[in-house]
PDB file of C-alpha atoms in Angstrom:
ATOM      1  CA  MET A   1       5.224  29.626 -56.565  1.00 80.00           C
ATOM      2  CA  LEU A   2       6.977  32.652 -57.967  1.00 89.00           C
ATOM      3  CA  HIS A   3       3.791  33.726 -59.932  1.00 93.00           C
ATOM      4  CA  TYR A   4       1.799  33.599 -56.657  1.00 92.00           C
ATOM      5  CA  ALA A   5       4.617  35.904 -54.908  1.00 91.00           C
ATOM      6  CA  LEU A   6       4.413  38.350 -57.739  1.00 92.00           C
ATOM      7  CA  VAL A   7       0.467  38.429 -57.712  1.00 94.00           C
ATOM      8  CA  PHE A   8       0.435  39.206 -53.977  1.00 92.00           C
ATOM      9  CA  LEU A   9       3.147  41.884 -54.394  1.00 93.00           C
ATOM     10  CA  VAL A  10       0.889  43.503 -57.217  1.00 95.00           C
ATOM     11  CA  ILE A  11      -1.904  43.430 -54.900  1.00 94.00           C
ATOM     12  CA  ALA A  12       0.051  44.920 -52.095  1.00 94.00           C
ATOM     13  CA  ILE A  13       1.247  47.784 -54.107  1.00 94.00           C
ATOM     14  CA  ILE A  14      -2.221  48.442 -55.494  1.00 95.00           C
ATOM     15  CA  ALA A  15      -3.881  48.242 -51.851  1.00 95.00           C
ATOM     16  CA  ALA A  16      -0.983  50.637 -50.678  1.00 93.00           C
ATOM     17  CA  LEU A  17      -1.710  53.212 -53.323  1.00 95.00           C
ATOM     18  CA  LEU A  18      -5.378  53.159 -52.420  1.00 94.00           C
ATOM     19  CA  GLY A  19      -4.648  53.562 -48.720  1.00 93.00           C
ATOM     20  CA  PHE A  20      -5.543  50.107 -47.381  1.00 93.00           C
ATOM     21  CA  THR A  21      -2.395  49.713 -45.388  1.00 92.00           C
ATOM     22  CA  GLY A  22      -3.655  46.571 -43.337  1.00 93.00           C
ATOM     23  CA  ILE A  23      -4.287  44.636 -46.684  1.00 92.00           C
ATOM     24  CA  ALA A  24      -1.054  45.937 -48.184  1.00 94.00           C
ATOM     25  CA  GLY A  25       0.908  44.738 -45.253  1.00 93.00           C
ATOM     26  CA  ALA A  26      -0.802  41.275 -45.071  1.00 94.00           C
ATOM     27  CA  ALA A  27      -0.341  40.880 -49.145  1.00 94.00           C
ATOM     28  CA  ALA A  28       3.426  41.984 -48.595  1.00 94.00           C
ATOM     29  CA  GLY A  29       3.985  39.399 -45.975  1.00 94.00           C
ATOM     30  CA  ILE A  30       2.364  36.763 -47.946  1.00 94.00           C
ATOM     31  CA  ALA A  31       4.495  37.628 -50.777  1.00 94.00           C
ATOM     32  CA  LYS A  32       7.749  37.680 -48.896  1.00 95.00           C
ATOM     33  CA  ILE A  33       6.908  34.173 -47.508  1.00 95.00           C
ATOM     34  CA  LEU A  34       6.036  32.800 -50.876  1.00 94.00           C
ATOM     35  CA  PHE A  35       9.374  34.227 -52.408  1.00 94.00           C
ATOM     36  CA  ILE A  36      11.358  32.670 -49.729  1.00 96.00           C
ATOM     37  CA  VAL A  37       9.868  29.290 -50.118  1.00 96.00           C
ATOM     38  CA  PHE A  38      10.525  29.626 -53.864  1.00 95.00           C
ATOM     39  CA  LEU A  39      14.082  30.217 -53.177  1.00 95.00           C
ATOM     40  CA  ILE A  40      14.570  27.344 -50.903  1.00 97.00           C
ATOM     41  CA  LEU A  41      12.736  24.961 -53.385  1.00 95.00           C
ATOM     42  CA  ALA A  42      15.009  26.538 -56.416  1.00 94.00           C
ATOM     43  CA  ILE A  43      18.147  25.887 -54.313  1.00 95.00           C
ATOM     44  CA  ILE A  44      17.123  22.416 -53.369  1.00 96.00           C
ATOM     45  CA  ALA A  45      16.282  21.545 -57.123  1.00 95.00           C
ATOM     46  CA  PHE A  46      19.689  23.155 -58.205  1.00 94.00           C
ATOM     47  CA  PHE A  47      21.636  20.824 -55.833  1.00 94.00           C
ATOM     48  CA  ARG A  48      19.601  17.738 -56.550  1.00 94.00           C
ATOM     49  CA  ARG A  49      20.166  18.304 -60.321  1.00 89.00           C
ATOM     50  CA  ALA A  50      23.918  19.103 -60.041  1.00 83.00           C
ATOM     51  CA  SER A  51      24.838  16.036 -58.118  1.00 70.00           C
TER      52      SER A  51
END
């Protein structure tokens, strides 16, 4: 999950540098959502393992 978030972040950066603002915004939004999902799953896994 974190890998896909980083891939979309790189796509967003490259698209922003090339001037594709719509694609860059969409890719950054997807990266943000995937990172939040990753954090939630990591926290759940941490607490399941700790108890």
